[in-house]
Tab-separated table of C-alpha atoms and ligand atoms in Angstrom:
chain	number	residue	atom	x	y	z
A	7	UNK	CA	-57.196	5.834	-134.038
A	8	UNK	CA	-57.364	8.664	-130.988
A	9	UNK	CA	-60.162	10.425	-133.171
A	10	UNK	CA	-62.119	6.706	-132.583
A	11	UNK	CA	-60.608	6.138	-129.091
A	12	UNK	CA	-60.372	8.851	-126.798
A	13	UNK	CA	-56.690	8.487	-125.226
A	14	UNK	CA	-57.541	10.176	-121.895
A	15	UNK	CA	-60.562	7.475	-121.324
A	16	UNK	CA	-58.137	4.609	-120.244
A	17	UNK	CA	-57.352	6.240	-117.128
A	18	UNK	CA	-61.011	6.193	-115.885
A	19	UNK	CA	-61.428	2.864	-114.315
A	20	UNK	CA	-64.209	0.944	-115.924
A	21	UNK	CA	-64.054	2.941	-118.897
A	22	UNK	CA	-60.413	1.489	-119.602
A	23	UNK	CA	-62.069	-1.881	-120.398
A	24	UNK	CA	-64.474	-0.258	-122.590
A	25	UNK	CA	-61.739	1.342	-124.483
A	26	UNK	CA	-59.527	-1.615	-124.666
A	27	UNK	CA	-62.917	-3.361	-126.284
A	28	UNK	CA	-63.192	-0.474	-128.961
A	29	UNK	CA	-59.519	-0.981	-129.695
A	30	UNK	CA	-60.035	-4.468	-130.278
A	31	UNK	CA	-62.595	-3.998	-132.765
A	32	UNK	CA	-60.611	-0.835	-134.451
A	33	UNK	CA	-57.960	-3.585	-135.225
A	34	UNK	CA	-60.161	-6.091	-136.293
A	35	UNK	CA	-62.189	-3.905	-138.638
A	36	UNK	CA	-58.507	-2.668	-140.484
A	37	UNK	CA	-57.667	-4.178	-143.782
A	38	UNK	CA	-54.439	-5.288	-142.683
A	39	UNK	CA	-51.517	-7.670	-143.834
A	40	UNK	CA	-48.829	-9.188	-142.140
A	41	UNK	CA	-45.613	-7.764	-142.790
A	42	UNK	CA	-42.399	-9.392	-141.786
A	43	UNK	CA	-38.940	-7.668	-140.624
A	44	UNK	CA	-35.375	-9.148	-139.796
A	45	UNK	CA	-33.825	-7.258	-136.958
A	46	UNK	CA	-29.875	-7.347	-137.642
A	47	UNK	CA	-28.356	-6.096	-134.689
A	48	UNK	CA	-31.301	-6.764	-132.055
A	49	UNK	CA	-34.873	-6.335	-130.732
A	50	UNK	CA	-35.398	-3.895	-127.732
A	51	UNK	CA	-38.829	-4.590	-126.076
A	52	UNK	CA	-39.981	-1.426	-124.847
A	53	UNK	CA	-43.813	-1.873	-124.573
A	54	UNK	CA	-44.239	-0.447	-120.872
A	55	UNK	CA	-46.088	-2.200	-118.182
A	56	UNK	CA	-49.088	-4.599	-118.060
A	57	UNK	CA	-51.586	-2.412	-116.450
A	58	UNK	CA	-54.119	-3.084	-118.841
A	59	UNK	CA	-53.888	-6.517	-118.528
A	60	UNK	CA	-56.540	-7.666	-116.113
A	61	UNK	CA	-55.572	-11.374	-116.235
A	62	UNK	CA	-51.879	-10.510	-115.229
A	63	UNK	CA	-53.212	-8.028	-112.574
A	64	UNK	CA	-55.649	-10.724	-111.012
A	65	UNK	CA	-52.455	-13.160	-110.827
A	66	UNK	CA	-49.837	-10.437	-109.124
A	67	UNK	CA	-51.700	-7.853	-107.629
A	68	UNK	CA	-55.215	-8.956	-106.893
A	69	UNK	CA	-56.530	-5.973	-104.770
A	70	UNK	CA	-55.451	-3.910	-107.988
A	71	UNK	CA	-57.488	-6.100	-110.350
A	72	UNK	CA	-60.497	-6.118	-107.619
A	73	UNK	CA	-60.330	-2.303	-107.630
A	74	UNK	CA	-59.586	-1.757	-111.354
A	75	UNK	CA	-63.163	-0.379	-111.783
A	76	UNK	CA	-62.717	2.397	-109.264
A	77	UNK	CA	-58.607	3.148	-109.340
A	78	UNK	CA	-56.993	5.075	-112.207
A	79	UNK	CA	-54.502	2.491	-114.128
A	80	UNK	CA	-51.141	4.237	-114.976
A	81	UNK	CA	-50.013	3.621	-118.307
A	82	UNK	CA	-50.043	4.252	-122.063
A	83	UNK	CA	-53.315	2.871	-123.964
A	84	UNK	CA	-51.142	-0.178	-125.102
A	85	UNK	CA	-49.764	-1.386	-121.851
A	86	UNK	CA	-51.507	-4.545	-121.863
A	87	UNK	CA	-48.324	-7.055	-121.292
A	88	UNK	CA	-47.851	-8.046	-124.826
A	89	UNK	CA	-44.223	-6.853	-124.389
A	90	UNK	CA	-43.851	-9.221	-121.575
A	91	UNK	CA	-45.234	-12.208	-123.598
A	92	UNK	CA	-42.915	-11.615	-126.440
A	93	UNK	CA	-40.026	-11.910	-124.038
A	94	UNK	CA	-41.261	-14.912	-122.315
A	95	UNK	CA	-41.581	-16.733	-126.237
A	96	UNK	CA	-38.200	-15.981	-126.447
A	97	UNK	CA	-37.163	-18.074	-123.326
A	98	UNK	CA	-37.087	-14.713	-121.047
A	99	UNK	CA	-38.127	-14.832	-117.522
A	100	UNK	CA	-40.605	-12.369	-115.575
A	101	UNK	CA	-39.605	-11.153	-112.086
A	102	UNK	CA	-40.656	-8.974	-109.175
A	103	UNK	CA	-44.149	-8.918	-111.006
A	104	UNK	CA	-45.904	-8.152	-107.766
A	105	UNK	CA	-44.073	-4.724	-107.418
A	106	UNK	CA	-46.753	-2.007	-107.814
A	107	UNK	CA	-47.020	1.443	-107.156
A	108	UNK	CA	-50.005	2.408	-105.460
A	109	UNK	CA	-50.973	5.845	-104.679
A	110	UNK	CA	-53.153	7.128	-102.013
A	111	UNK	CA	-52.623	11.025	-101.156
A	112	UNK	CA	-54.119	12.812	-98.337
A	113	UNK	CA	-52.906	16.017	-99.139
A	114	UNK	CA	-53.682	18.735	-100.697
A	115	UNK	CA	-54.784	20.265	-98.667
A	116	UNK	CA	-51.753	20.160	-96.498
A	117	UNK	CA	-53.969	20.945	-93.630
A	118	UNK	CA	-55.179	17.225	-93.756
A	119	UNK	CA	-52.091	15.771	-93.036
A	120	UNK	CA	-52.819	16.384	-89.664
A	121	UNK	CA	-56.087	13.755	-89.566
A	122	UNK	CA	-55.895	10.129	-88.727
A	123	UNK	CA	-55.910	7.358	-91.503
A	124	UNK	CA	-57.825	4.306	-90.056
A	125	UNK	CA	-59.208	1.391	-91.599
A	126	UNK	CA	-62.375	-0.470	-91.375
A	127	UNK	CA	-61.785	-1.647	-87.787
A	128	UNK	CA	-60.954	1.967	-86.562
A	129	UNK	CA	-57.230	1.287	-86.756
A	130	UNK	CA	-54.455	3.626	-87.941
A	131	UNK	CA	-51.980	1.726	-89.968
A	132	UNK	CA	-49.693	4.261	-91.379
A	133	UNK	CA	-48.117	7.648	-90.398
A	134	UNK	CA	-50.399	10.231	-92.605
A	135	UNK	CA	-47.514	12.417	-93.586
A	136	UNK	CA	-46.017	9.526	-95.359
A	137	UNK	CA	-45.245	9.415	-99.091
A	138	UNK	CA	-48.244	8.292	-100.887
A	139	UNK	CA	-46.920	5.470	-102.468
A	140	UNK	CA	-46.526	3.915	-99.199
A	141	UNK	CA	-49.991	4.946	-98.187
A	142	UNK	CA	-51.179	3.243	-101.094
A	143	UNK	CA	-49.143	0.330	-100.345
A	144	UNK	CA	-50.278	0.157	-96.691
A	145	UNK	CA	-53.970	0.416	-97.446
A	146	UNK	CA	-53.705	-2.566	-100.335
A	147	UNK	CA	-53.088	-4.324	-96.823
A	148	UNK	CA	-55.960	-3.426	-95.216
A	149	UNK	CA	-59.641	-4.990	-95.156
A	150	UNK	CA	-61.410	-4.412	-98.098
A	151	UNK	CA	-59.145	-1.505	-98.783
A	152	UNK	CA	-61.378	0.655	-96.738
A	153	UNK	CA	-59.419	4.032	-95.778
A	154	UNK	CA	-61.180	6.777	-93.875
A	155	UNK	CA	-59.444	10.164	-93.250
A	156	UNK	CA	-60.758	11.231	-90.063
A	157	UNK	CA	-60.451	15.310	-89.080
A	158	UNK	CA	-61.825	17.502	-86.749
A	159	UNK	CA	-64.133	20.280	-87.763
A	160	UNK	CA	-61.480	22.874	-87.327
A	161	UNK	CA	-58.796	20.903	-89.478
A	162	UNK	CA	-61.553	20.183	-91.914
A	163	UNK	CA	-62.298	23.552	-92.662
A	164	UNK	CA	-58.767	24.845	-92.945
A	165	UNK	CA	-58.149	22.350	-95.606
A	166	UNK	CA	-61.437	23.649	-97.682
A	167	UNK	CA	-60.067	27.101	-97.089
A	168	UNK	CA	-56.608	26.012	-98.749
A	169	UNK	CA	-58.235	24.490	-101.607
A	170	UNK	CA	-60.348	27.758	-102.161
A	171	UNK	CA	-59.652	29.347	-105.629
A	172	UNK	CA	-57.075	30.639	-106.991
A	173	UNK	CA	-54.547	28.624	-104.900
A	174	UNK	CA	-55.262	24.904	-105.693
A	175	UNK	CA	-59.078	24.645	-106.880
A	176	UNK	CA	-58.113	24.332	-110.684
A	177	UNK	CA	-54.583	22.622	-110.225
A	178	UNK	CA	-54.752	18.883	-110.938
A	179	UNK	CA	-53.676	18.004	-107.278
A	180	UNK	CA	-56.576	19.980	-105.551
A	181	UNK	CA	-59.309	19.041	-107.815
A	182	UNK	CA	-59.556	15.600	-107.021
A	183	UNK	CA	-59.636	16.246	-103.193
A	184	UNK	CA	-62.747	18.835	-103.785
A	185	UNK	CA	-64.512	16.240	-105.918
A	186	UNK	CA	-63.782	13.588	-103.183
A	187	UNK	CA	-65.051	15.737	-100.403
A	188	UNK	CA	-68.175	16.587	-102.499
A	189	UNK	CA	-69.088	13.412	-104.063
A	190	UNK	CA	-67.143	10.686	-102.205
A	191	UNK	CA	-69.439	9.680	-99.262
A	192	UNK	CA	-68.013	12.665	-96.916
A	193	UNK	CA	-69.530	11.931	-93.351
A	194	UNK	CA	-70.033	14.316	-90.632
A	195	UNK	CA	-70.549	13.551	-86.684
A	196	UNK	CA	-71.092	15.794	-83.786
A	197	UNK	CA	-68.781	13.231	-81.577
A	198	UNK	CA	-66.496	10.460	-82.827
A	199	UNK	CA	-68.804	7.811	-81.855
A	200	UNK	CA	-71.757	9.139	-84.127
A	201	UNK	CA	-68.743	9.577	-86.953
A	202	UNK	CA	-67.929	5.830	-86.387
A	203	UNK	CA	-71.452	4.791	-86.738
A	204	UNK	CA	-71.834	6.579	-90.271
A	205	UNK	CA	-68.337	5.104	-91.752
A	206	UNK	CA	-69.501	1.298	-90.580
A	207	UNK	CA	-66.320	1.507	-87.946
A	208	UNK	CA	-66.666	-0.047	-84.302
A	209	UNK	CA	-67.116	3.113	-82.372
A	210	UNK	CA	-65.374	1.918	-79.165
A	211	UNK	CA	-62.295	1.111	-81.352
A	212	UNK	CA	-61.914	4.801	-83.268
A	213	UNK	CA	-62.756	6.415	-79.952
A	214	UNK	CA	-59.745	4.736	-78.498
A	215	UNK	CA	-57.830	5.074	-81.923
A	216	UNK	CA	-58.384	8.779	-81.224
A	217	UNK	CA	-57.410	8.887	-77.762
A	218	UNK	CA	-54.466	7.404	-78.418
A	219	UNK	CA	-53.311	9.649	-81.061
A	220	UNK	CA	-54.267	12.957	-79.210
A	221	UNK	CA	-52.151	11.679	-76.151
A	222	UNK	CA	-49.189	10.858	-78.506
A	223	UNK	CA	-49.701	14.307	-79.913
A	224	UNK	CA	-49.685	15.774	-76.373
A	225	UNK	CA	-46.139	13.875	-75.771
A	226	UNK	CA	-44.822	14.635	-79.508
A	227	UNK	CA	-44.614	10.839	-80.169
A	228	UNK	CA	-46.657	9.128	-82.453
A	229	UNK	CA	-46.349	5.033	-82.967
A	230	UNK	CA	-46.211	5.373	-86.756
A	231	UNK	CA	-43.230	7.881	-86.702
A	232	UNK	CA	-45.719	10.776	-87.938
A	233	UNK	CA	-43.599	14.174	-87.143
A	234	UNK	CA	-44.663	16.235	-84.252
A	235	UNK	CA	-45.088	19.251	-86.565
A	236	UNK	CA	-47.794	17.453	-88.619
A	237	UNK	CA	-50.030	16.523	-85.570
A	238	UNK	CA	-52.620	18.274	-83.722
A	239	UNK	CA	-55.210	17.520	-81.114
A	240	UNK	CA	-58.331	16.480	-83.073
A	241	UNK	CA	-61.517	17.520	-80.968
A	242	UNK	CA	-64.975	18.442	-81.015
A	243	UNK	CA	-67.191	17.921	-84.411
A	244	UNK	CA	-65.698	15.379	-86.742
A	245	UNK	CA	-65.563	14.832	-90.387
A	246	UNK	CA	-64.393	11.377	-92.423
A	247	UNK	CA	-63.273	11.801	-95.995
A	248	UNK	CA	-63.546	8.610	-97.728
A	249	UNK	CA	-60.146	7.279	-99.145
A	250	UNK	CA	-60.918	3.590	-99.932
A	251	UNK	CA	-59.864	2.239	-103.247
A	252	UNK	CA	-63.420	1.095	-104.088
A	253	UNK	CA	-64.435	4.896	-104.175
A	254	UNK	CA	-63.728	6.000	-107.393
A	255	UNK	CA	-63.722	9.907	-106.355
A	256	UNK	CA	-60.927	8.817	-104.233
A	257	UNK	CA	-58.594	8.842	-107.166
A	258	UNK	CA	-56.473	6.535	-105.857
A	259	UNK	CA	-54.321	4.981	-108.788
A	260	UNK	CA	-51.732	2.252	-109.313
A	261	UNK	CA	-49.200	0.901	-112.012
A	262	UNK	CA	-47.141	-2.346	-112.181
A	263	UNK	CA	-43.426	-2.499	-111.944
A	264	UNK	CA	-42.389	-5.877	-112.903
A	265	UNK	CA	-41.098	-7.059	-115.879
A	266	UNK	CA	-38.776	-9.201	-117.763
A	267	UNK	CA	-35.372	-10.339	-116.060
A	268	UNK	CA	-32.358	-8.534	-117.656
A	269	UNK	CA	-28.778	-8.508	-117.681
A	270	UNK	CA	-27.857	-5.724	-115.557
A	271	UNK	CA	-24.761	-4.963	-117.789
A	272	UNK	CA	-26.365	-5.026	-121.176
A	273	UNK	CA	-30.158	-4.907	-120.657
A	274	UNK	CA	-30.289	-8.328	-122.529
A	275	UNK	CA	-33.477	-10.490	-121.769
A	276	UNK	CA	-32.302	-13.469	-119.760
A	277	UNK	CA	-33.596	-16.893	-119.217
A	278	UNK	CA	-34.480	-18.971	-116.101
A	279	UNK	CA	-30.691	-20.158	-116.304
A	280	UNK	CA	-29.612	-16.663	-116.582
A	281	UNK	CA	-28.414	-16.957	-120.062
A	282	UNK	CA	-28.623	-14.174	-122.350
A	283	UNK	CA	-31.324	-14.269	-125.184
A	284	UNK	CA	-29.128	-13.312	-127.808
A	285	UNK	CA	-30.226	-10.245	-129.679
A	286	UNK	CA	-33.293	-9.471	-127.335
A	287	UNK	CA	-33.088	-6.566	-124.979
A	288	UNK	CA	-35.682	-5.087	-122.655
A	289	UNK	CA	-36.307	-1.866	-121.235
A	290	UNK	CA	-38.186	0.472	-118.865
A	291	UNK	CA	-41.251	-0.869	-117.685
A	292	UNK	CA	-41.068	-4.012	-119.576
A	293	UNK	CA	-38.193	-5.074	-117.986
A	294	UNK	CA	-36.964	-5.097	-114.021
A	295	UNK	CA	-35.642	-2.154	-112.789
A	296	UNK	CA	-34.415	0.282	-110.316
A	297	UNK	CA	-38.192	1.263	-109.554
A	298	UNK	CA	-38.742	-2.326	-109.445
A	299	UNK	CA	-37.326	-2.537	-106.240
A	300	UNK	CA	-38.703	0.677	-104.530
A	301	UNK	CA	-41.435	3.049	-105.839
A	302	UNK	CA	-40.701	6.935	-105.801
A	303	UNK	CA	-41.865	9.561	-108.055
A	304	UNK	CA	-39.205	10.242	-110.863
A	305	UNK	CA	-37.478	6.877	-110.223
A	306	UNK	CA	-39.428	5.115	-112.884
A	307	UNK	CA	-38.831	7.776	-115.868
A	308	UNK	CA	-35.262	8.129	-114.720
A	309	UNK	CA	-34.872	4.214	-114.782
A	310	UNK	CA	-36.739	4.288	-118.331
A	311	UNK	CA	-34.394	6.490	-120.010
A	312	UNK	CA	-31.296	4.761	-118.290
A	313	UNK	CA	-32.301	1.330	-119.315
A	314	UNK	CA	-33.410	2.424	-122.814
A	315	UNK	CA	-29.890	3.537	-123.466
A	316	UNK	CA	-28.345	0.853	-122.096
A	317	UNK	CA	-30.294	-1.882	-124.242
A	318	UNK	CA	-29.999	0.525	-127.504
A	319	UNK	CA	-26.169	0.841	-126.880
A	320	UNK	CA	-25.931	-3.178	-126.378
A	321	UNK	CA	-27.987	-3.604	-129.511
A	322	UNK	CA	-25.919	-1.394	-131.542
A	323	UNK	CA	-22.501	-2.850	-130.438
A	324	UNK	CA	-24.028	-6.557	-130.387
A	325	UNK	CA	-23.854	-7.154	-126.657
A	326	UNK	CA	-26.002	-9.828	-125.080
A	327	UNK	CA	-23.239	-12.098	-123.589
A	328	UNK	CA	-24.121	-13.715	-120.282
A	329	UNK	CA	-22.973	-12.331	-117.171
A	330	UNK	CA	-24.175	-9.918	-114.423
A	331	UNK	CA	-28.137	-11.115	-114.228
A	332	UNK	CA	-29.106	-9.652	-110.960
A	333	UNK	CA	-32.231	-8.206	-111.013
B	22	LIG	C1	-50.133	9.311	-115.060
B	22	LIG	C2	-48.968	8.837	-114.953
B	22	LIG	C3	-48.028	9.735	-114.062
B	22	LIG	C4	-46.928	9.342	-114.009
B	22	LIG	N1	-45.990	9.903	-113.029
B	22	LIG	C5	-44.390	9.563	-112.932
B	22	LIG	C6	-43.569	10.215	-112.305
B	22	LIG	O1	-44.124	11.462	-111.545
B	22	LIG	N2	-42.612	10.030	-112.260
B	22	LIG	C7	-41.847	8.781	-112.819
B	22	LIG	O2	-40.841	8.489	-113.007
B	22	LIG	N3	-42.712	8.042	-113.482
B	22	LIG	C8	-44.186	8.326	-113.572
B	22	LIG	N4	-44.904	7.674	-114.494
B	22	LIG	C9	-44.451	6.487	-114.842
B	22	LIG	C10	-43.638	6.325	-116.052
B	22	LIG	O3	-44.550	7.257	-117.188
B	22	LIG	C11	-43.522	5.662	-116.839
B	22	LIG	O4	-42.907	4.227	-116.115
B	22	LIG	C12	-42.761	5.341	-118.052
B	22	LIG	O5	-43.325	6.128	-119.128
B	22	LIG	C13	-42.734	4.186	-118.773
B	22	LIG	O6	-41.823	4.105	-119.828
B	22	LIG	P1	-41.866	2.717	-120.883
B	22	LIG	O7	-41.262	3.425	-122.060
B	22	LIG	O8	-41.369	1.913	-120.310
B	22	LIG	O9	-43.555	2.584	-121.275
B	22	LIG	P2	-44.482	3.288	-122.017
B	22	LIG	O10	-43.880	4.982	-121.608
B	22	LIG	O11	-45.794	3.204	-121.435
B	22	LIG	O12	-44.260	3.401	-123.459
B	22	LIG	C14	-44.704	1.976	-123.951
B	22	LIG	C15	-45.393	2.310	-125.333
B	22	LIG	O13	-45.479	0.862	-125.796
B	22	LIG	C16	-46.403	0.576	-126.618
B	22	LIG	N5	-46.957	-0.709	-126.757
B	22	LIG	C17	-47.104	-1.430	-125.820
B	22	LIG	N6	-47.376	-2.838	-126.244
B	22	LIG	C18	-47.075	-2.597	-127.527
B	22	LIG	C19	-47.180	-3.589	-128.794
B	22	LIG	N7	-47.417	-4.625	-128.476
B	22	LIG	N8	-47.013	-3.054	-130.078
B	22	LIG	C20	-46.833	-1.582	-129.941
B	22	LIG	N9	-46.614	-0.728	-129.283
B	22	LIG	C21	-46.869	-1.462	-127.817
B	22	LIG	C22	-47.579	1.412	-125.290
B	22	LIG	O14	-48.638	1.902	-125.931
B	22	LIG	C23	-46.799	2.575	-125.085
B	22	LIG	O15	-46.892	3.582	-125.747
B	22	LIG	C24	-46.062	8.240	-114.515
B	22	LIG	C25	-47.439	7.415	-115.123
B	22	LIG	C26	-48.425	7.853	-115.527
B	22	LIG	C27	-49.062	6.860	-116.118
C-alpha cells in the first residue's frame, strides 16, 4: 500500500485529501472478503484521532477545517475518526471534541522571539516567547487567522545568521523557517508605516503597537508577560514574516485531541449515563485523555502509552464495571 500511496504525503495539506481518495480507490479495487472475529475478552479502540475527517473537523474546529489545505494535519494515515464511529455505534459518547493542538512556532531562529506577533488589526495578542501550542491556539482566535512576525532589520539578519549552516540549516526545525522567509511572502519596509501598508495592516495601529512595545522594553514590562530577556527595542528598517495559518509556507500544524469518553479506572467506553459498555475500551487519541485538557509536547505520547496499558489490562482482566467516569 505504501508503494501506491506515499505515507508522507498526508501531512501536506491539500495533498492529504488526494491521498485519502487514493486510499479509498485502492480499498475498492482490492478483491476482499468479509471476515468476522469474536473477541472473547474485549475490544480496544486504538485508532488515533480524527485529523483526516473533514466533516468532524468542520463541526468541532472550523478554523482547522477552513485552513486544512495550508496546514499540516498531525496523525497517521488512517486517522479518519472511524474508531470514534465504532465507539458511538456501541453506545459510547464523544467528549471534548474541540480540544486541539495548533502549533505556530516563532523560533528557530532564537533571535526572532524578540519580535512582535501581530494580527490583521496590527495588535499583539500573545507573548512571543510562549509555547508554540499556545501561540497556535491564540492565532486561531485572530481575524482570518492572520499573523505577522514583525522584526527590525537588526533582529531579522541576526536570525538569518543563526539559521545559516551548519547549525540549523538542515535541521527539521530550521528548514521550515528558511522556506517561509524565502517563499512565504516576507515583507520589508523602511518604516513601520510602510511595512504595515505592505502587510495590509492599518499603519497607525501598527505604529501604536510598536510604540507601546518599545516603551515596555524600556521599563522591562510587557502586558502579555513576555520575559524582559526576550525583548529588545525594535527600530530602523523593518521586516514582516508571514505566520498566518493560510500561508502554507508557515508550516502551521494541528491535531485534534477529543475522543470517546472513558471510565478513568478501566478505560472502558462509557455511555451518556456513565455506564461502561461491556468489553469495549478506548485509548490514545481515540479516547479523552490527559492531553485533551492541556496540550504539551510529550503529553500525548505519554498518555497514549498509559491509557493503552490501562485498556489492555482491563480487557485481559475483564474489567469494565461502571465507576469513575470523569473525563
Ligand atoms: C508529526 C507529529 C509529531 C508529534 N509530536 C508529538 C510530540 O512531540 N509529543 C507527543 O506527545 N505527541 C506527539 N504527536 C502525537 C502522537 O504521535 C499521537 O498523539 C500518538 O501517536 C497517538 O497514538 P495513538 O495510538 O492514539 O494513535 P496513532 O499513533 O495515530 O495510531 C492509530 C493507528 O490506527 C490506525 N487506524 C485508524 N483507523 C483505523 C481503522 N478503522 N482500522 C484500522 N486501523 C486504523 C491508524 O492508521 C494508525 O496507524 C505527534 C504527532 C505527529 C503526527
